[in-house]
Coordinates of C-alpha atoms in Angstrom, one line a residue:
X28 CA 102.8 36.0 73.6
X29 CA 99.3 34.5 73.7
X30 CA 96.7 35.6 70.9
X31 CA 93.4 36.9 71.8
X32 CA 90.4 35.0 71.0
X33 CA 88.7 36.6 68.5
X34 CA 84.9 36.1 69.6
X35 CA 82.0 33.9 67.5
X36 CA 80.0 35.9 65.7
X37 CA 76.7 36.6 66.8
X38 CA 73.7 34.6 64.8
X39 CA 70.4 36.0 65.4
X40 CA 67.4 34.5 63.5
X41 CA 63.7 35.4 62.8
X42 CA 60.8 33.3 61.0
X43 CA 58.0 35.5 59.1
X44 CA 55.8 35.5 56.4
X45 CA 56.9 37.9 53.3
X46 CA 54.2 40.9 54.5
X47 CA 56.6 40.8 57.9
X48 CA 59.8 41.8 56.2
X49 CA 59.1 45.5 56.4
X50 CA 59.2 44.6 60.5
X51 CA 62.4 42.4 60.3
X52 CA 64.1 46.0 59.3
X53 CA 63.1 47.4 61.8
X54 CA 64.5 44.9 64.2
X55 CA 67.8 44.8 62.8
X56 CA 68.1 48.5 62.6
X57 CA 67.4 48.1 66.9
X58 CA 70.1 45.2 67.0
X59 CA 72.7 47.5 64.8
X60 CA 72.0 51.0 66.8
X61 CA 72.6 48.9 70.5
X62 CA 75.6 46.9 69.3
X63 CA 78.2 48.5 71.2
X64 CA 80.9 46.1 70.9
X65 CA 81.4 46.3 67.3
X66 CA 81.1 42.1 67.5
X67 CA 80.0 41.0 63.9
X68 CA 76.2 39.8 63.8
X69 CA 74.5 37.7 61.3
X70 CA 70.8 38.1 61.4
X71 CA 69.5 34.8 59.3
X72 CA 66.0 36.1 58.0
X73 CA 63.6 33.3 57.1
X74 CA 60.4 34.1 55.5
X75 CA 57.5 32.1 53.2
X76 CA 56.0 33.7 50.3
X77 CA 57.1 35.4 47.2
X78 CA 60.1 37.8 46.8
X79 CA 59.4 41.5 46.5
X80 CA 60.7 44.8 46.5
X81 CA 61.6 44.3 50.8
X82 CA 63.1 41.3 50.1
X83 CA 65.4 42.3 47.8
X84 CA 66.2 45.2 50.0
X85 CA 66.9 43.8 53.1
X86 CA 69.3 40.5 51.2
X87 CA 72.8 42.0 52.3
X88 CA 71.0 44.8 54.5
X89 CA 74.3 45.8 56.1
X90 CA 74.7 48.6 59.7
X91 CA 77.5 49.0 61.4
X92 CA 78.5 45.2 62.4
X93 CA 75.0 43.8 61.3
X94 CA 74.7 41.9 58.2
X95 CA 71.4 40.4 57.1
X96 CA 70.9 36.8 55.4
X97 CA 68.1 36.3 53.6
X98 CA 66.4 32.4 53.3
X99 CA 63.1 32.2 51.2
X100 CA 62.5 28.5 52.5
X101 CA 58.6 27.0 52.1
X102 CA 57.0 26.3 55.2
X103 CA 57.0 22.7 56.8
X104 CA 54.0 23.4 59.0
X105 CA 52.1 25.0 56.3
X106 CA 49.1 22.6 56.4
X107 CA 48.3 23.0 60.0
X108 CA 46.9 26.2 59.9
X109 CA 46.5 29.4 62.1
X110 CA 46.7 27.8 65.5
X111 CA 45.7 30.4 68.6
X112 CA 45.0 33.3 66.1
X113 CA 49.0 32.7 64.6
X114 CA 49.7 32.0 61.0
X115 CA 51.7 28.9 60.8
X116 CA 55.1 31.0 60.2
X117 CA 55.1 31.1 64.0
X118 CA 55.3 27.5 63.9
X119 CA 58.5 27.8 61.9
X120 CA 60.6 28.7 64.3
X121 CA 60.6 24.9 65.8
X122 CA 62.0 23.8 62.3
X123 CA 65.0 26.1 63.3
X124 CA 67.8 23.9 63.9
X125 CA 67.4 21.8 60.4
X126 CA 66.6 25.2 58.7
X127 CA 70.2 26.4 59.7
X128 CA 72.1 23.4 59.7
X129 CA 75.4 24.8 59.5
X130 CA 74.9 26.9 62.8
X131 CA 75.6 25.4 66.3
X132 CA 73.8 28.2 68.3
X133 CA 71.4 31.4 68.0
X134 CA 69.2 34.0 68.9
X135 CA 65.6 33.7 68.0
X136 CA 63.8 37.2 68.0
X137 CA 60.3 37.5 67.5
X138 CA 60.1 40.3 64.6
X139 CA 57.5 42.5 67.0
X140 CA 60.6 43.9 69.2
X141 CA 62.9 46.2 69.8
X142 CA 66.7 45.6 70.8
X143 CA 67.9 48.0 73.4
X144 CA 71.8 46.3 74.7
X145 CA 74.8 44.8 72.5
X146 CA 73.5 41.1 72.0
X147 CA 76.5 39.7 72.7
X148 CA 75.5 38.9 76.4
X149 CA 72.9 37.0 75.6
X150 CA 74.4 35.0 72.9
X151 CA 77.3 34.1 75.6
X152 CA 75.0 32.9 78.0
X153 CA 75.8 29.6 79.3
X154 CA 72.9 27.4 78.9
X155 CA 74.2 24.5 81.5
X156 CA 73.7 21.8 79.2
X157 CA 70.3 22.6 78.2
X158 CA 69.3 23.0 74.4
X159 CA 67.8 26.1 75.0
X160 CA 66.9 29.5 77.5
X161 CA 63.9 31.2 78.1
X162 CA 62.5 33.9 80.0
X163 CA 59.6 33.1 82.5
X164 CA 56.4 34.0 81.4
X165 CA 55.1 36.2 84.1
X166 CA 52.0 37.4 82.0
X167 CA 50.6 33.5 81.2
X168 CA 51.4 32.6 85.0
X169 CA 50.1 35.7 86.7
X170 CA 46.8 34.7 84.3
X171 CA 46.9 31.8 85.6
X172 CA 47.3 31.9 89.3
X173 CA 46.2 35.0 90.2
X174 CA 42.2 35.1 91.8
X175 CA 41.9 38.7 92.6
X176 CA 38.2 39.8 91.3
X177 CA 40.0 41.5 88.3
X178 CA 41.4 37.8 86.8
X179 CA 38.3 36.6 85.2
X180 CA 39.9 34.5 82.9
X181 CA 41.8 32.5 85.3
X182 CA 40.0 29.3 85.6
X183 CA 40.5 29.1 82.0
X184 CA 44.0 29.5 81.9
X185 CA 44.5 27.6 84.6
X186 CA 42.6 24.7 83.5
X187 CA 44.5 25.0 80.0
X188 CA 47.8 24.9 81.7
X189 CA 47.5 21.9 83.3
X190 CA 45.3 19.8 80.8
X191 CA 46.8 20.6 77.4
X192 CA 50.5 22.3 78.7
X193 CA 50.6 19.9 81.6
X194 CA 51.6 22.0 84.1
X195 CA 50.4 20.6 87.5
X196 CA 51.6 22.6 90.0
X197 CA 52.2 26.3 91.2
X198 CA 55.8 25.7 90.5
X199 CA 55.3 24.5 87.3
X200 CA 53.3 27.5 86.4
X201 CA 55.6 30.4 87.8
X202 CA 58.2 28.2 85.2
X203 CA 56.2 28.5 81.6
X204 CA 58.2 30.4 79.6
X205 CA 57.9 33.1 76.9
X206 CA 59.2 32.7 73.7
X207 CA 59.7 35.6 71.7
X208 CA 63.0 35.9 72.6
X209 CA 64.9 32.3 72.6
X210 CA 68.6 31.5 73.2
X211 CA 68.9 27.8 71.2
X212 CA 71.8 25.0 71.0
X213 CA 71.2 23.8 67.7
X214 CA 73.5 20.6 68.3
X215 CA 71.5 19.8 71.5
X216 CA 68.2 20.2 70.2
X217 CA 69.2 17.6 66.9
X218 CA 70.3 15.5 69.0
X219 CA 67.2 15.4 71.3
X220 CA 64.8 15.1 67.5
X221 CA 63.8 18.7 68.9
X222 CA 61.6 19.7 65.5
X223 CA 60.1 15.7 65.2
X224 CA 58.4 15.9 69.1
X225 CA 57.1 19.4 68.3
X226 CA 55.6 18.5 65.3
X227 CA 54.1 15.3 67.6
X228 CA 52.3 17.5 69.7
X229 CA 50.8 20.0 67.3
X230 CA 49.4 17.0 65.7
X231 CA 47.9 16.0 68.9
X232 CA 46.9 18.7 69.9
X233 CA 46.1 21.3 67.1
X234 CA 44.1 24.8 67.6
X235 CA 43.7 23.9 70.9
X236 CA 47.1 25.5 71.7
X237 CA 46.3 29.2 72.7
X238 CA 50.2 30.3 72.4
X239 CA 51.0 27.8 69.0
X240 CA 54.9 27.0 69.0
X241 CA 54.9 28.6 72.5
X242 CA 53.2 26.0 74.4
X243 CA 55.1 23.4 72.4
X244 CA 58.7 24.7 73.5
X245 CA 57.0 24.4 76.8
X246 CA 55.5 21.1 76.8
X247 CA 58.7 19.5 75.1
X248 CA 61.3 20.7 76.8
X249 CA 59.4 21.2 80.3
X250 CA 62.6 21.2 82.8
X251 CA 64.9 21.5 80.2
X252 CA 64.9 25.0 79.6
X253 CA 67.8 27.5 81.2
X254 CA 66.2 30.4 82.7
X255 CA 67.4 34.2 80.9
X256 CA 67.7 37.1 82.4
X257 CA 64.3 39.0 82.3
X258 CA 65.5 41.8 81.1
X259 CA 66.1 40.3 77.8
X260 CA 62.0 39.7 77.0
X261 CA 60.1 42.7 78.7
X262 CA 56.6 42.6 77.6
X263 CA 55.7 46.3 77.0
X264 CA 52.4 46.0 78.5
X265 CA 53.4 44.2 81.6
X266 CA 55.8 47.4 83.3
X267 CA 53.5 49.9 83.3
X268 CA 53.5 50.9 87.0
X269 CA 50.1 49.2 87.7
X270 CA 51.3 46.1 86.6
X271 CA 54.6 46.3 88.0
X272 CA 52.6 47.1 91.7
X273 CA 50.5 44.2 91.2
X274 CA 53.3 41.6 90.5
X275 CA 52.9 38.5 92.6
X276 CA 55.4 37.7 95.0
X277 CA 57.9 35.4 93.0
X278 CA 57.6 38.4 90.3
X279 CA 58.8 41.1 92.2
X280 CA 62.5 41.3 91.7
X281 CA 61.9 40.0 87.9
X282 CA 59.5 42.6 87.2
X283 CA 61.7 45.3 88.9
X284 CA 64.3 44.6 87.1
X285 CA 62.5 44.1 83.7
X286 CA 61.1 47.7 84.5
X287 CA 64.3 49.4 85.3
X288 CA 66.8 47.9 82.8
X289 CA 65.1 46.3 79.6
X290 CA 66.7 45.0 77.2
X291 CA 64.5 43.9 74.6
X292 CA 61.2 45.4 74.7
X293 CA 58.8 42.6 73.3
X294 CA 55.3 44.4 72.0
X295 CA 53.3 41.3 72.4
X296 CA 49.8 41.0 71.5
X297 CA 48.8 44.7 70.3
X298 CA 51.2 45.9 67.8
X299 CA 52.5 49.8 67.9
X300 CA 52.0 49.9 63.9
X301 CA 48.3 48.9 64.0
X302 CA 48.2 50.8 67.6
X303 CA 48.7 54.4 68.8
X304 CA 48.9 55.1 72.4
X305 CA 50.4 51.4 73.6
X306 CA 53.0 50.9 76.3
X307 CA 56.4 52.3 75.2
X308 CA 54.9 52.7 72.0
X309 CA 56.8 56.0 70.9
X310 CA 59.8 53.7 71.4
X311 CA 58.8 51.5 68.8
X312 CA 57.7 54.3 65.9
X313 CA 61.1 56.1 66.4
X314 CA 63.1 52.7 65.9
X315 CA 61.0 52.5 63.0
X316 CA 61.6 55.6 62.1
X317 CA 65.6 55.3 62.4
X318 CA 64.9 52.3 59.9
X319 CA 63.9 54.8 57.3
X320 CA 60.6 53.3 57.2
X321 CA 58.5 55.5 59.3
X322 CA 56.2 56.9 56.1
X323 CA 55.7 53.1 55.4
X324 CA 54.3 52.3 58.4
X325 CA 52.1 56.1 58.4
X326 CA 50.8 54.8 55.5
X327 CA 50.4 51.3 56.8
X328 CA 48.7 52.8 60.2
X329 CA 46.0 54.9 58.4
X330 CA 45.0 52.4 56.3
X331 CA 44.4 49.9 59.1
X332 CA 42.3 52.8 60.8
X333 CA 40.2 53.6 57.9
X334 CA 39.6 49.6 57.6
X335 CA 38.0 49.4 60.4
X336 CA 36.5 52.9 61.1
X337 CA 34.8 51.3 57.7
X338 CA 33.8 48.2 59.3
X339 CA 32.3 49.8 62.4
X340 CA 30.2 52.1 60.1
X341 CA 29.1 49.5 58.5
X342 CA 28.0 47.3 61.3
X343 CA 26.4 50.5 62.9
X344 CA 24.5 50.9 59.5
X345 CA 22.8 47.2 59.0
X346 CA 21.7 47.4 63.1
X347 CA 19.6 50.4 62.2
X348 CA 17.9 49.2 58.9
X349 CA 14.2 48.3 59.4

């Protein structure tokens, strides 16, 4: 009688700076409520800064088959900065493979999502020999190549695509990819000196990468990326039905289907705790709720709206002095 093989365990990871963490639960209470299968998950957490209170609570965070792993680690990419508006913990996330050494593959999830289906899908994706999977950016390419009289910043992105991303060609574009939500080979990517190119072109090119370790993935591994269901990085703000109805032609079926069927909603650039009223929002505060931290982010809302109700008085006030 043959033995069933018992499957790998699931290793999820996320990079954040310590004021993050109370976002990380949040996430993993999303990955424990949609895994269905009962398959054992290890989400490694890596964060800069000084313990605290969160820290300590979330090392050996434990639902249902999700464990938590906790790595205080400093930064390697500390000295370059904010780059595009992100602190350099984004940039972490291309040290992955030396910061987990004793992993061979992973999730990556962007700490500013929610997970809606049993990873286990995704983590069993076959990659074809490539280090790592990505979902097509359809936000950045629509940006890009779209010259309707509503697309006023598309000479710009266009112009940034080819001369800093290299991307020369309509094909190229429709292919940049978003990476919030990343399925790596660790193996293959220290074996191609992965984290030593990135690190190569942030040097050369600096704060004039608008997406930071985004446009990096994208200019190393350009054509050596697998392509990932869409469903597993919906961008919140990109399937409301507006969007959805304006989707060019080689984005139909991948925005029908992210629209339909998502997987992991991905609240990229406004975030539902500093934001009332976004795209799927509620979806977001009762996650957060769930995670027994909805009065923490309450708190954490009406402080950010009394901040800058503040400021605005303020600027109001000095335009009318004599």
């Amino acid at each position: 009688m043959t033995a069933t093989a018992v499957p790998e365990p699931i290793a999820v990871a996320s990079v954040v700076d310590q004021s993050f963490l109370p976002m990380v639960r949040v996430v993993a209470s999303s990955i424990a409520a949609a895994a269905s299968s009962g398959r054992p998950v290890n989400y490694h957490v890596i964060y800069h800064g000084r313990d605290s209170r969160m820290s300590r609570q979330m090392a050996g965070w434990q639902s249902g088959p999700v464990r938590v792993h906790m790595h205080r680690l400093p930064n390697p990419w500390e000295r370059f900065g904010r780059i595009g508006g992100f602190p350099p913990s984004s940039l972490s996330r291309l040290s992955l493979p030396e910061m987990l050494p004793g992993l061979s593959r992973l999730i990556y999830l962007d700490v500013d999502v929610v997970v809606q289906a049993d990873l286990g899908e995704l983590f069993d994706t076959p990659l074809l020999g490539q280090p790592l999977g990505a979902v097509r950016d359809r936000v950045v390419a629509e940006l890009a190549l779209r010259t309707d009289g509503d697309n006023a910043d598309q000479p710009s992105m266009l112009s940034y695509l080819r001369e800093i991303v290299g991307l020369n060609s309509r094909e190229t574009i429709l292919d940049y990819r978003q990476a919030g939500v990343l399925l790596m080979d660790l193996n293959r990517l220290r074996a191609l000196d992965f984290t030593a190119s990135a690190r190569k072109v942030v040097e050369r090119h600096g704060t004039a990468l608008r997406y930071a370790d985004q446009c990096v993935i994208n200019i190393v591994l350009r054509d050596r990326m697998a392509v990932l269901d869409p469903r597993w990085n919906v961008i919140t703000g990109s399937i409301t039905p507006s969007s959805t109805a304006r989707a060019l032609p080689e984005f139909v079926h991948h925005s029908h289907l992210q629209a339909t069927a998502p997987r992991i909603l991905h609240y990229a650039g406004n975030k539902p705790w500093n934001r009332l009223g976004l795209p799927l929002g509620r979806r977001w505060w009762r996650q957060a709720v769930a995670s027994g931290l909805g009065p923490y982010f309450a708190m954490r809302h009406l402080s950010e709206r009394g901040r800058l109700e503040t400021a605005s008085l303020v600027k109001r006030i000095w335009r009318r002095r004599p």
